[in-house]
Amino acid sequence: MKTYGSEPGAPTPVQVGISELAVSEGDDTLKSYGLGSCLAIALYDPDSGIGGLAHAMLPDGDAAENSDRKPGKYADTAIRALLRRMVEDGASYIAVEAKLAGGSDMFEFESFGEGVGQRNIAAARAELEKLGVPLVAEDVGGEHGRTVEFTPGTGTLVVKTANKGVENGVLEL
Amino acid sequence: MKLDVNALGTFYRMAREGAGLAAGRLTHMTDVETQVGVTKLNFMRGREIRRDFEDSTEKVGVRVKLTGAIEGYSMIVFDRENAFRIIEALLAESNTDDVDVDNEFDEMTRSAATEVGHIMNSGFVDGWADVLEAVIDVSTPEFVEGRSADRFFGDIEEAPDDDDLALLFQSRIETVGTEIGFSHYLFPKRKSMASLLDRLRTSGGIEYDKLDGFDRMAERGAEEIAETATTLTGIDTSVEIRRLNFVSLETIPEQLPDETLVGVAFEFDGLPSGYLLFLFDEESAHEIVDAMVPMEVDEDGFGEMGTSAITELGNIMASGFLDGWANVLDTTIDHSPPEFIHDIGAAAVDPVIIQLGENQEFTFVFDTVVMADGKEFDCEVYAIPDENDLERALNDLEVDRIEDTPTTAEFQELDNT
C-alpha cells in the first residue's frame, strides 16, 4: 500500500500488498499480511543491509502480458524487479541471499487443479537458481496462512502462522 | 446505456488514481501522513445511499459541479469531527488559536474546510482526467453541513431516485496514526455517463438496466442466508449490509482484518460459476457452535463437533444463497462440498483470488454482512463469480421477468452425534 508523505525511519512497517513489492534498508521493516497460496519473497544483501520484499500471487510472469506493469504479481518477474531495484539502491548482486515463505494450498477444489501454492514455490526456486541467488531459508507449503515481517538490515524474516505444529505460531528465518 | 468490464476497469483506475492524488494533496496541505484505503465501485440504490448517509452523525461536505469529459457533481463528505481535526492540522501551520470542535463553523474554519474539500475534489478530478486523457472543468466549491441526505444532494438532479441503481465511486483516505476517513461521491449525468461508457467499452457489454438483476441476486441471496442462519441457530439475524462492488481482485484480502477467522468455502459451477466464502470472527463462530451443539463442548479450538456444526451451517447457507441466484437468473448452479477454514482472514481468500487472477484483473463481489441483535453473529459473505459467466448470465436475463417463486433452502436434521 502506498503511503503518502511517509518519513524515513517511521516506526510503522511498510505494508506490501498482493502483487506489490518494496525495497528498503536497515531497520525499516516490510510486512505482508495473510499469505495463503501467495508467496513472500525476501531478498537482501547482508553487507549493505539493503533488501526487499515481494508478495507474489502467480508463478509465471513471462507468459503474462501485464507483467511489465505489475512485476510484483508474478514470482519470476518479482524476483528480477526486486534485484534490479536493490542494485540501483547500492546492493551488490553477488552478495544477495533469498528467503521464501507462503505457498500453502488450503482448498481442494476441482478447479484448482495442481496447487498454485506449489507452483509459486517452484517458480521462485527456479528463478533464484537461474539468477544464481542462494536460497538460505524457507517456510513454504502446507495448509495454513502466514503473515511475514522482513528486516533487511539483519535479513530476519519473521513468519507468524496459524499452523498448530509451530510453537507460539512464530518462526524466525 | 451499456457497460462492460473494460469500462468499469477504467472507472476503477480513475477512482484509485483520483484517491491517490487527493491523498497526496491532503498530506501536502496538512503534513499529516496519509494512505489510500480501499477503493471500490459500488452499485447502490438511491434509497440505500440515503440510508447509509443518514447515520445521525453531523456531516460536512464540499461539492463541485463538473463539466467536460464528465458532467455531474463530485462531493467530499467528512464527519463533522473529522473535518475539524483536519482544519486543526491545517491551521496549526499558520499558528492560529486552537480550533474548538464544539464550535459552530465560523468564517475562518468554514473557508479552511471548503479549501480542503476543494483541493481534494480537484485531486480526484485531476486523477480521472489523467486516466481519461480528457479535460474536466470544476466549478467553485460549495460548503454544505447537516445530518440529512437531502441537505447534501436533495437539490442535485443527477442524484439517483430511491429505486435507481447508481454507480458510486467510494474511496477512503486514512491518516496514519489518527482516524480521519471521508467518503467521496460522484453523481454523473446519465447522458455523460452513457457516452463515456460507449467510449470505454471494448465488448458488447451488458445493458445497464440489467444490473437490476444483480441487485435482485444480491437481495435474494442475502435474505436466504439470514433466514437459514436464524432457523439453524435460533439466533435472530438480519441483513446488515448488502452491496455489489466492482473491485480489483487484489483489494479483496486488504478488506479483511488481520486476525484469525473461521470460514466455510465453496466453489460453485453453473451459470455463473465462481467461489463463495462465509467468514465469521472467532467469537461469532463460538456462539454458533454453542447454539447448534446442544451439549457442552470442551475442546481446544473448534474440535470435530464445532467444525462440523459450522461446516453444516455454511453448507445450507450456500445452497440457499445460490438457489436464490439461480432463481433470479433462471439457471442452475451447483456447489462443491464445503471446506472449513480456521486461519488468518486474508489467507483464506487469496487462493480464490489467485485462481481467478490468472484470467481476470477485476471482479464483482457480492458483499453481505449478516448480524444478530444482542448476540455475536457477524457473518461476512463474499460471492465472487467468474466474470464471463456473469456477463452471459445477465445478458440472458429478461429484466421484466417477474420472479415470484419463493426460494427456501431445505433443512435437514442435523447430525450432531
Coordinates of C-alpha atoms in Angstrom, one line a residue:
Chain A
M1 CA 0.0 0.0 0.0
K2 CA 1.4 3.3 -1.0
T3 CA 1.9 5.8 1.8
Y4 CA 2.0 9.4 1.0
G5 CA 4.3 11.6 3.0
S6 CA 5.9 8.9 5.0
E7 CA 9.2 9.8 6.5
P8 CA 12.2 7.6 6.5
G9 CA 12.7 5.8 9.8
A10 CA 9.0 5.9 10.6
P11 CA 8.2 3.1 13.1
T12 CA 5.3 1.6 11.2
P13 CA 6.3 -1.2 8.9
V14 CA 5.6 -0.6 5.2
Q15 CA 2.8 -2.9 4.1
V16 CA 3.4 -4.9 0.9
G17 CA 0.0 -5.8 -0.5
I18 CA -0.8 -8.6 -3.0
S19 CA 1.2 -8.1 -6.3
E20 CA 3.3 -5.4 -4.7
L21 CA 7.0 -5.2 -4.0
A22 CA 9.0 -2.8 -1.9
V23 CA 12.7 -2.1 -1.2
S24 CA 14.2 -0.7 2.0
E25 CA 17.2 -0.9 4.1
G26 CA 18.4 -1.3 7.7
D27 CA 15.6 -1.4 10.3
D28 CA 12.8 -0.2 8.0
T29 CA 10.7 -3.4 8.1
L30 CA 8.4 -4.6 5.4
K31 CA 5.3 -6.6 6.1
S32 CA 2.8 -8.8 4.2
Y33 CA -0.4 -9.9 5.9
G34 CA -2.3 -13.1 5.4
L35 CA -0.4 -15.1 2.7
G36 CA -2.3 -18.2 1.7
S37 CA -1.2 -19.5 -1.6
C38 CA 0.7 -16.3 -2.3
L39 CA 4.4 -16.3 -1.8
A40 CA 6.5 -13.8 0.1
I41 CA 10.0 -13.4 -1.5
A42 CA 12.6 -11.7 0.6
L43 CA 15.9 -10.7 -0.9
Y44 CA 18.7 -8.9 0.9
D45 CA 22.4 -8.0 0.7
P46 CA 23.9 -8.8 4.2
D47 CA 26.8 -6.4 3.6
S48 CA 24.8 -3.2 2.7
G49 CA 21.6 -4.1 4.6
I50 CA 19.6 -3.3 1.5
G51 CA 16.7 -5.7 0.9
G52 CA 13.2 -6.1 -0.5
L53 CA 10.0 -8.0 -0.1
A54 CA 7.6 -9.1 -2.8
H55 CA 4.1 -10.5 -2.3
A56 CA 3.7 -12.6 -5.5
M57 CA 0.4 -14.2 -6.5
L58 CA 1.1 -16.2 -9.6
P59 CA 4.2 -18.2 -10.8
D60 CA 4.8 -17.2 -14.4
G61 CA 5.1 -13.5 -15.4
D62 CA 7.0 -14.2 -18.6
A63 CA 3.8 -15.8 -20.0
A64 CA 1.6 -12.9 -18.9
E65 CA 1.1 -9.6 -20.8
N66 CA 0.8 -7.3 -17.9
S67 CA 4.0 -8.3 -16.0
D68 CA 5.7 -5.1 -17.2
R69 CA 3.1 -3.1 -15.5
K70 CA 2.8 -5.3 -12.4
P71 CA 6.1 -7.2 -11.9
G72 CA 5.3 -7.9 -8.3
K73 CA 2.3 -10.1 -9.3
Y74 CA 4.4 -12.9 -10.6
A75 CA 7.2 -14.9 -8.7
D76 CA 9.7 -14.7 -11.6
T77 CA 9.3 -11.1 -12.6
A78 CA 9.1 -10.0 -8.9
I79 CA 12.5 -11.5 -8.1
R80 CA 14.1 -9.8 -11.1
A81 CA 12.4 -6.4 -10.3
L82 CA 13.5 -6.7 -6.6
L83 CA 17.1 -7.4 -7.6
R84 CA 17.2 -4.6 -10.1
R85 CA 15.8 -2.1 -7.6
M86 CA 18.2 -3.2 -4.9
V87 CA 21.2 -3.0 -7.1
E88 CA 20.1 0.5 -8.2
D89 CA 20.0 1.4 -4.5
G90 CA 23.5 0.1 -4.0
A91 CA 23.2 -3.6 -3.2
S92 CA 25.8 -5.9 -4.6
Y93 CA 24.2 -8.6 -6.8
I94 CA 26.6 -11.3 -5.9
A95 CA 26.0 -10.9 -2.2
V96 CA 22.2 -11.2 -2.3
E97 CA 20.5 -14.0 -0.5
A98 CA 16.9 -15.1 -0.6
K99 CA 14.2 -16.4 1.9
L100 CA 10.8 -17.6 1.0
A101 CA 7.5 -18.0 2.9
G102 CA 4.0 -18.9 1.9
G103 CA 2.7 -21.0 -0.9
S104 CA 0.1 -23.0 1.0
D105 CA -2.7 -25.0 -0.6
M106 CA -5.6 -24.8 1.7
F107 CA -8.5 -25.8 -0.6
E108 CA -9.0 -29.0 -2.6
F109 CA -11.4 -27.5 -5.2
E110 CA -11.7 -29.2 -8.5
S111 CA -11.0 -26.0 -10.5
F112 CA -7.7 -25.5 -8.6
G113 CA -6.0 -28.5 -10.2
E114 CA -2.4 -28.8 -9.2
G115 CA -1.9 -26.5 -6.2
V116 CA -1.0 -23.0 -7.2
G117 CA 0.9 -22.6 -3.9
Q118 CA 3.3 -25.3 -5.0
R119 CA 3.6 -23.8 -8.5
N120 CA 4.5 -20.4 -6.9
I121 CA 7.2 -22.1 -4.8
A122 CA 8.6 -24.0 -7.8
A123 CA 8.7 -20.9 -10.0
A124 CA 10.5 -18.8 -7.3
R125 CA 13.1 -21.5 -6.7
A126 CA 13.7 -21.9 -10.4
E127 CA 14.2 -18.2 -11.0
L128 CA 16.5 -17.8 -8.0
E129 CA 18.6 -20.7 -9.3
K130 CA 18.7 -19.2 -12.8
L131 CA 20.0 -15.9 -11.3
G132 CA 22.4 -17.6 -9.0
V133 CA 20.8 -16.2 -5.8
P134 CA 21.2 -18.7 -2.9
L135 CA 18.0 -19.6 -1.1
V136 CA 19.1 -19.7 2.5
A137 CA 15.9 -20.4 4.3
E138 CA 12.2 -21.1 3.6
D139 CA 8.9 -21.9 5.3
V140 CA 6.6 -22.9 2.5
G141 CA 3.7 -25.2 1.6
G142 CA 1.3 -26.8 4.0
E143 CA -2.4 -25.8 4.5
H144 CA -2.2 -22.7 6.7
G145 CA -1.8 -19.0 6.2
R146 CA 1.2 -16.8 7.2
T147 CA 2.0 -13.2 8.0
V148 CA 5.6 -12.2 7.4
E149 CA 7.8 -9.3 8.6
F150 CA 11.1 -8.7 7.0
T151 CA 14.0 -6.6 8.3
P152 CA 16.6 -6.0 5.5
G153 CA 19.4 -4.9 7.9
T154 CA 19.5 -8.3 9.6
G155 CA 17.9 -10.4 6.9
T156 CA 15.5 -11.7 9.5
L157 CA 12.2 -13.0 8.2
V158 CA 9.6 -13.4 11.0
V159 CA 6.8 -15.8 10.0
K160 CA 3.6 -15.9 12.0
T161 CA 1.3 -18.8 11.2
A162 CA -1.9 -20.5 12.2
N163 CA -0.1 -23.8 12.0
K164 CA -0.5 -25.6 15.3
G165 CA 2.7 -27.5 14.8
V166 CA 4.8 -24.4 15.3
E167 CA 5.5 -23.2 18.9
N168 CA 3.6 -19.9 19.6
G169 CA 2.9 -19.8 15.9
V170 CA 6.1 -17.7 15.3
L171 CA 9.1 -18.8 13.3
E172 CA 12.2 -16.8 12.7
L173 CA 14.0 -17.5 9.4
Chain B
M1 CA -26.6 2.7 -21.8
K2 CA -24.3 -0.4 -21.8
L3 CA -21.3 -1.2 -19.7
D4 CA -18.6 -3.9 -19.8
V5 CA -15.7 -5.0 -17.6
N6 CA -13.2 -2.9 -19.5
A7 CA -15.2 0.3 -19.0
L8 CA -15.7 -0.5 -15.3
G9 CA -12.0 -1.3 -15.0
T10 CA -11.2 2.2 -16.4
F11 CA -13.6 3.7 -13.8
Y12 CA -11.8 1.7 -11.1
R13 CA -8.5 3.1 -12.2
M14 CA -10.0 6.5 -12.2
A15 CA -11.2 6.1 -8.6
R16 CA -7.8 4.7 -7.5
E17 CA -5.8 7.4 -9.3
G18 CA -8.1 10.2 -8.0
A19 CA -7.8 8.9 -4.4
G20 CA -4.0 8.8 -4.8
L21 CA -3.8 12.4 -5.9
A22 CA -6.3 13.6 -3.3
A23 CA -4.3 11.8 -0.5
G24 CA -1.1 13.4 -1.8
R25 CA -2.6 16.8 -1.7
L26 CA -4.1 16.3 1.8
T27 CA -0.6 15.4 3.0
H28 CA 1.0 18.3 1.3
M29 CA -1.5 20.7 2.9
T30 CA -1.6 19.4 6.4
D31 CA 1.6 17.5 6.8
V32 CA -0.4 14.6 8.0
E33 CA 0.8 11.3 6.7
T34 CA -2.0 9.6 4.6
Q35 CA -2.6 6.4 2.7
V36 CA -5.3 5.4 0.3
G37 CA -7.5 2.7 1.8
V38 CA -9.9 0.5 -0.1
T39 CA -11.3 1.9 -3.3
K40 CA -14.5 0.4 -4.7
L41 CA -17.1 0.9 -7.3
N42 CA -20.5 0.3 -5.7
F43 CA -23.8 -0.2 -7.4
M44 CA -26.3 1.1 -4.9
R45 CA -29.9 2.2 -5.0
G46 CA -30.7 5.8 -4.2
R47 CA -32.6 4.6 -1.1
E48 CA -29.6 2.8 0.3
I49 CA -27.3 5.7 -0.4
R50 CA -29.6 7.9 1.6
R51 CA -29.9 5.3 4.4
D52 CA -26.1 4.9 4.6
F53 CA -25.8 8.6 4.7
E54 CA -28.3 9.2 7.5
D55 CA -26.4 7.6 10.3
S56 CA -27.3 10.5 12.5
T57 CA -23.8 12.0 12.6
E58 CA -23.2 15.6 11.7
K59 CA -21.5 15.8 8.3
V60 CA -19.7 18.4 6.4
G61 CA -19.5 18.3 2.6
V62 CA -17.8 20.2 -0.2
R63 CA -19.3 19.8 -3.6
V64 CA -18.4 21.0 -7.1
K65 CA -20.1 20.8 -10.4
L66 CA -18.2 19.1 -13.2
T67 CA -18.4 19.9 -16.9
G68 CA -16.4 18.5 -19.8
A69 CA -15.5 14.8 -20.1
I70 CA -17.6 14.0 -17.1
E71 CA -20.7 16.1 -16.2
G72 CA -22.3 16.0 -12.8
Y73 CA -21.3 16.6 -9.2
S74 CA -18.4 15.5 -7.2
M75 CA -18.6 15.7 -3.4
I76 CA -16.3 15.1 -0.4
V77 CA -18.0 14.3 2.8
F78 CA -16.4 14.3 6.2
D79 CA -17.8 13.5 9.6
R80 CA -18.0 16.9 11.3
E81 CA -15.5 15.9 13.9
N82 CA -13.0 14.7 11.3
A83 CA -13.4 17.9 9.4
F84 CA -12.4 19.8 12.5
R85 CA -9.4 17.6 13.0
I86 CA -8.2 18.3 9.5
I87 CA -8.8 22.0 9.9
E88 CA -6.8 21.9 13.2
A89 CA -3.9 20.3 11.4
L90 CA -4.2 22.9 8.6
L91 CA -4.4 25.9 10.8
A92 CA -1.7 24.7 13.2
E93 CA 0.7 25.6 10.3
S94 CA -0.4 29.2 10.5
N95 CA -0.1 29.4 14.3
T96 CA -3.7 30.4 14.9
D97 CA -5.6 29.7 18.1
D98 CA -6.9 26.2 18.9
V99 CA -9.9 25.2 17.0
D100 CA -12.8 24.2 19.2
V101 CA -14.6 21.1 17.8
D102 CA -17.8 22.0 19.6
N103 CA -17.9 25.4 18.0
E104 CA -20.1 26.3 15.0
F105 CA -18.2 26.9 11.8
D106 CA -17.0 30.5 11.7
E107 CA -15.8 32.2 8.6
M108 CA -12.2 31.0 9.0
T109 CA -12.9 27.4 9.8
R110 CA -15.6 27.2 7.1
S111 CA -13.3 28.6 4.5
A112 CA -10.5 26.3 5.6
A113 CA -12.9 23.3 5.3
T114 CA -14.0 24.4 1.9
E115 CA -10.4 24.8 0.8
V116 CA -9.5 21.3 1.9
G117 CA -12.6 19.8 0.3
H118 CA -12.0 21.7 -2.9
I119 CA -8.4 20.6 -3.2
M120 CA -9.4 17.0 -2.6
N121 CA -12.2 17.2 -5.1
S122 CA -9.7 18.6 -7.6
G123 CA -7.4 15.8 -6.8
F124 CA -10.0 13.2 -7.7
V125 CA -11.0 15.1 -10.8
D126 CA -7.4 15.5 -12.0
G127 CA -6.8 11.8 -11.5
W128 CA -9.9 11.0 -13.6
A129 CA -8.8 13.4 -16.3
D130 CA -5.4 11.8 -16.4
V131 CA -6.9 8.3 -16.9
L132 CA -9.4 9.5 -19.5
E133 CA -6.8 11.8 -21.1
A134 CA -9.5 14.5 -21.3
V135 CA -10.4 17.8 -19.7
I136 CA -12.8 18.1 -16.8
D137 CA -13.7 21.5 -15.5
V138 CA -14.6 22.2 -11.9
S139 CA -16.9 24.9 -10.6
T140 CA -16.3 26.9 -7.5
P141 CA -16.8 24.8 -4.3
E142 CA -20.0 24.9 -2.2
F143 CA -19.9 24.2 1.5
V144 CA -22.7 22.0 3.0
E145 CA -23.4 20.9 6.5
G146 CA -26.1 18.9 8.2
R147 CA -27.4 15.4 9.0
S148 CA -29.8 14.6 6.3
A149 CA -29.0 13.3 2.8
D150 CA -31.4 16.0 1.5
R151 CA -29.1 18.8 2.6
F152 CA -26.3 17.3 0.6
F153 CA -27.8 16.1 -2.6
G154 CA -31.6 16.7 -2.4
D155 CA -31.2 19.5 -5.0
I156 CA -28.9 17.6 -7.3
E157 CA -30.9 16.4 -10.3
E158 CA -28.2 13.8 -11.0
A159 CA -28.6 12.1 -7.7
P160 CA -30.4 8.7 -8.1
D161 CA -34.0 8.3 -7.1
D162 CA -34.9 5.8 -4.5
D163 CA -35.2 2.9 -6.9
D164 CA -32.4 3.9 -9.3
L165 CA -29.2 2.0 -9.3
A166 CA -26.3 4.4 -9.1
L167 CA -22.6 3.7 -9.7
L168 CA -20.8 5.1 -6.8
F169 CA -17.1 5.8 -6.5
Q170 CA -16.1 5.0 -3.0
S171 CA -12.6 5.7 -1.7
R172 CA -11.2 6.0 1.8
I173 CA -8.1 8.0 2.6
E174 CA -6.7 7.2 6.0
T175 CA -4.3 9.2 8.0
V176 CA -1.5 7.3 9.6
G177 CA -2.0 7.3 13.4
T178 CA -5.2 9.3 13.6
E179 CA -8.6 8.2 12.3
I180 CA -9.7 10.6 9.6
G181 CA -11.7 8.9 6.9
F182 CA -14.0 10.5 4.4
S183 CA -16.3 9.5 1.7
H184 CA -16.3 10.7 -1.9
Y185 CA -19.4 10.7 -4.1
L186 CA -19.7 11.2 -7.8
F187 CA -23.1 11.7 -9.3
P188 CA -22.7 11.8 -13.1
K189 CA -25.3 12.9 -15.5
R190 CA -26.8 9.8 -17.1
K191 CA -26.1 11.1 -20.6
S192 CA -22.5 12.0 -19.9
M193 CA -22.0 8.5 -18.3
A194 CA -23.6 6.8 -21.3
S195 CA -21.2 8.5 -23.7
L196 CA -18.2 7.7 -21.5
L197 CA -19.2 4.1 -21.3
D198 CA -19.6 3.9 -25.0
R199 CA -16.1 5.3 -25.5
L200 CA -14.5 2.9 -23.0
R201 CA -16.4 -0.3 -23.9
T202 CA -14.4 -2.9 -25.8
S203 CA -17.1 -5.6 -25.9
G204 CA -20.8 -5.9 -26.5
G205 CA -21.4 -5.3 -22.8
I206 CA -24.4 -5.5 -20.5
E207 CA -27.4 -3.3 -20.7
Y208 CA -27.2 -1.0 -17.7
D209 CA -30.8 -1.8 -16.7
K210 CA -29.9 -5.5 -16.4
L211 CA -27.8 -4.6 -13.4
D212 CA -31.1 -4.6 -11.7
G213 CA -30.8 -8.4 -11.9
F214 CA -27.6 -8.1 -9.9
D215 CA -29.3 -6.3 -7.2
R216 CA -32.0 -8.8 -7.0
M217 CA -29.5 -11.6 -6.9
A218 CA -27.8 -9.9 -4.0
E219 CA -31.1 -9.3 -2.3
R220 CA -32.3 -12.9 -2.6
G221 CA -29.0 -14.4 -1.6
A222 CA -28.7 -12.3 1.5
E223 CA -32.2 -13.0 2.6
E224 CA -31.7 -16.7 2.2
I225 CA -28.6 -16.6 4.4
A226 CA -30.2 -14.7 7.2
E227 CA -33.2 -17.0 7.2
T228 CA -31.1 -20.1 7.2
A229 CA -28.9 -18.8 10.0
T230 CA -31.9 -18.0 12.1
T231 CA -33.6 -21.3 11.5
L232 CA -30.5 -23.4 12.3
T233 CA -29.1 -21.5 15.2
G234 CA -32.2 -19.9 16.8
I235 CA -30.2 -16.7 16.8
D236 CA -32.3 -13.9 15.3
T237 CA -30.3 -12.5 12.4
S238 CA -30.8 -9.9 9.7
V239 CA -29.0 -8.5 6.7
E240 CA -27.0 -5.5 7.7
I241 CA -25.1 -4.6 4.6
R242 CA -25.7 -5.8 1.1
R243 CA -23.6 -4.3 -1.6
L244 CA -22.4 -5.0 -5.1
N245 CA -18.9 -3.9 -5.5
F246 CA -16.6 -3.9 -8.5
V247 CA -13.0 -4.1 -7.3
S248 CA -9.6 -5.1 -8.4
L249 CA -9.0 -8.7 -7.2
E250 CA -6.0 -7.8 -5.1
T251 CA -8.0 -5.4 -2.9
I252 CA -10.3 -8.2 -1.5
P253 CA -7.9 -9.6 1.0
E254 CA -7.0 -6.0 2.0
Q255 CA -10.5 -5.5 3.4
L256 CA -10.2 -8.4 5.8
P257 CA -9.0 -7.8 9.3
D258 CA -5.6 -9.1 10.3
E259 CA -7.0 -11.7 12.6
T260 CA -7.9 -15.4 12.7
L261 CA -11.3 -16.0 11.2
V262 CA -13.4 -19.1 10.9
G263 CA -14.9 -19.8 7.5
V264 CA -16.5 -22.1 5.1
A265 CA -15.6 -22.0 1.4
F266 CA -17.2 -23.4 -1.8
E267 CA -16.7 -23.4 -5.4
F268 CA -19.8 -23.3 -7.5
D269 CA -20.4 -24.4 -11.0
G270 CA -23.1 -23.4 -13.5
L271 CA -24.2 -20.0 -14.8
P272 CA -22.4 -18.3 -13.2
S273 CA -19.6 -20.3 -11.7
G274 CA -17.2 -18.9 -9.1
Y275 CA -16.4 -19.0 -5.4
L276 CA -18.4 -18.4 -2.2
L277 CA -17.0 -17.8 1.2
F278 CA -18.6 -17.3 4.6
L279 CA -16.4 -15.8 7.2
F280 CA -17.1 -15.4 11.0
D281 CA -14.9 -13.9 13.6
E282 CA -13.9 -16.4 16.3
E283 CA -16.4 -15.1 18.9
S284 CA -19.3 -15.4 16.5
A285 CA -18.2 -18.9 15.5
H286 CA -18.1 -20.0 19.1
E287 CA -21.6 -18.5 19.6
I288 CA -22.8 -20.5 16.7
V289 CA -21.3 -23.7 17.9
D290 CA -23.0 -23.1 21.3
A291 CA -26.3 -22.6 19.7
M292 CA -26.1 -25.6 17.4
V293 CA -24.5 -28.2 19.5
P294 CA -26.7 -29.0 22.5
M295 CA -24.1 -30.4 24.8
E296 CA -21.2 -28.7 26.4
V297 CA -18.2 -28.5 24.0
D298 CA -15.0 -28.5 25.8
E299 CA -12.4 -28.8 23.1
D300 CA -9.5 -26.8 22.0
G301 CA -10.3 -24.5 19.1
F302 CA -13.4 -25.8 17.4
G303 CA -12.9 -29.5 17.6
E304 CA -14.6 -32.1 15.5
M305 CA -18.1 -31.2 16.6
G306 CA -17.7 -27.4 16.3
T307 CA -16.1 -27.8 12.9
S308 CA -18.9 -30.0 11.6
A309 CA -21.6 -27.6 13.0
I310 CA -20.2 -24.6 11.3
T311 CA -19.5 -26.5 8.1
E312 CA -23.1 -27.7 8.0
L313 CA -24.4 -24.2 8.6
G314 CA -22.2 -23.0 5.8
N315 CA -23.4 -25.7 3.5
I316 CA -27.1 -25.0 4.0
M317 CA -26.5 -21.2 3.7
A318 CA -24.6 -21.8 0.4
S319 CA -27.5 -23.8 -1.0
G320 CA -30.0 -21.1 -0.1
F321 CA -27.8 -18.3 -1.4
L322 CA -27.1 -20.0 -4.7
D323 CA -30.7 -21.1 -5.1
G324 CA -31.6 -17.5 -4.7
W325 CA -29.3 -16.6 -7.6
A326 CA -30.4 -19.4 -9.8
N327 CA -34.0 -18.4 -9.3
V328 CA -33.3 -14.8 -10.3
L329 CA -31.2 -15.8 -13.3
D330 CA -33.4 -18.8 -14.2
T331 CA -30.3 -21.1 -14.3
T332 CA -28.9 -24.0 -12.3
I333 CA -25.9 -23.6 -10.0
D334 CA -24.3 -26.5 -8.2
H335 CA -21.8 -26.2 -5.4
S336 CA -18.9 -28.3 -4.1
P337 CA -18.7 -29.9 -0.7
P338 CA -17.7 -27.3 2.0
E339 CA -14.2 -26.6 3.0
F340 CA -13.6 -25.5 6.6
I341 CA -11.0 -22.8 7.3
H342 CA -9.7 -21.5 10.6
D343 CA -6.9 -19.2 9.6
I344 CA -5.8 -15.6 9.0
G345 CA -8.7 -13.9 7.1
A346 CA -6.7 -12.8 4.1
A347 CA -5.0 -16.2 3.7
A348 CA -8.4 -17.8 3.3
V349 CA -9.3 -15.6 0.4
D350 CA -6.1 -15.4 -1.5
P351 CA -6.3 -18.9 -3.1
V352 CA -9.5 -17.9 -4.7
I353 CA -8.1 -14.5 -5.8
I354 CA -5.2 -16.3 -7.4
Q355 CA -7.4 -18.8 -9.2
L356 CA -9.4 -16.0 -10.8
G357 CA -6.4 -13.8 -11.2
E358 CA -5.0 -16.0 -14.0
N359 CA -7.7 -14.7 -16.3
Q360 CA -9.2 -11.5 -14.9
E361 CA -8.0 -8.4 -13.1
F362 CA -11.3 -7.2 -11.7
T363 CA -14.3 -8.8 -10.2
F364 CA -17.8 -8.2 -9.0
V365 CA -18.1 -9.0 -5.3
F366 CA -21.4 -9.5 -3.6
D367 CA -20.6 -8.2 -0.2
T368 CA -23.0 -9.2 2.5
V369 CA -22.9 -8.8 6.3
V370 CA -25.5 -10.7 8.4
M371 CA -25.7 -9.6 12.1
A372 CA -27.7 -10.6 15.1
D373 CA -29.4 -8.5 17.7
G374 CA -27.7 -8.6 21.0
K375 CA -25.7 -11.7 20.3
E376 CA -22.4 -12.1 18.4
F377 CA -23.2 -13.3 15.0
D378 CA -21.3 -11.4 12.3
C379 CA -21.0 -13.2 9.1
E380 CA -19.3 -11.7 6.0
V381 CA -20.2 -13.3 2.7
Y382 CA -18.0 -13.0 -0.3
A383 CA -19.5 -14.3 -3.5
I384 CA -17.1 -13.9 -6.4
P385 CA -18.4 -15.1 -9.8
D386 CA -16.3 -15.7 -12.9
E387 CA -16.8 -12.5 -14.9
N388 CA -17.5 -14.1 -18.3
D389 CA -20.2 -16.4 -16.9
L390 CA -21.7 -13.5 -15.0
E391 CA -21.9 -11.3 -18.1
R392 CA -23.5 -14.2 -20.0
A393 CA -26.0 -14.9 -17.3
L394 CA -27.0 -11.3 -17.0
N395 CA -27.4 -10.9 -20.7
D396 CA -29.7 -13.9 -20.8
L397 CA -31.8 -12.3 -18.1
E398 CA -35.1 -10.8 -19.0
V399 CA -35.4 -7.7 -16.9
D400 CA -39.1 -7.7 -17.0
R401 CA -39.5 -11.2 -15.9
I402 CA -41.2 -11.1 -12.6
E403 CA -40.0 -13.9 -10.5
D404 CA -42.3 -14.7 -7.7
T405 CA -41.3 -18.2 -6.8
P406 CA -40.1 -18.0 -3.3
T407 CA -36.9 -19.9 -2.7
T408 CA -36.3 -21.7 0.5
A409 CA -33.4 -23.8 1.5
E410 CA -34.3 -27.3 2.6
F411 CA -33.5 -28.0 6.2
Q412 CA -32.4 -31.5 7.2
E413 CA -32.0 -32.8 10.6
L414 CA -28.5 -32.0 11.8
D415 CA -26.5 -35.0 12.8
N416 CA -24.7 -34.0 16.0
T417 CA -23.6 -37.3 17.2

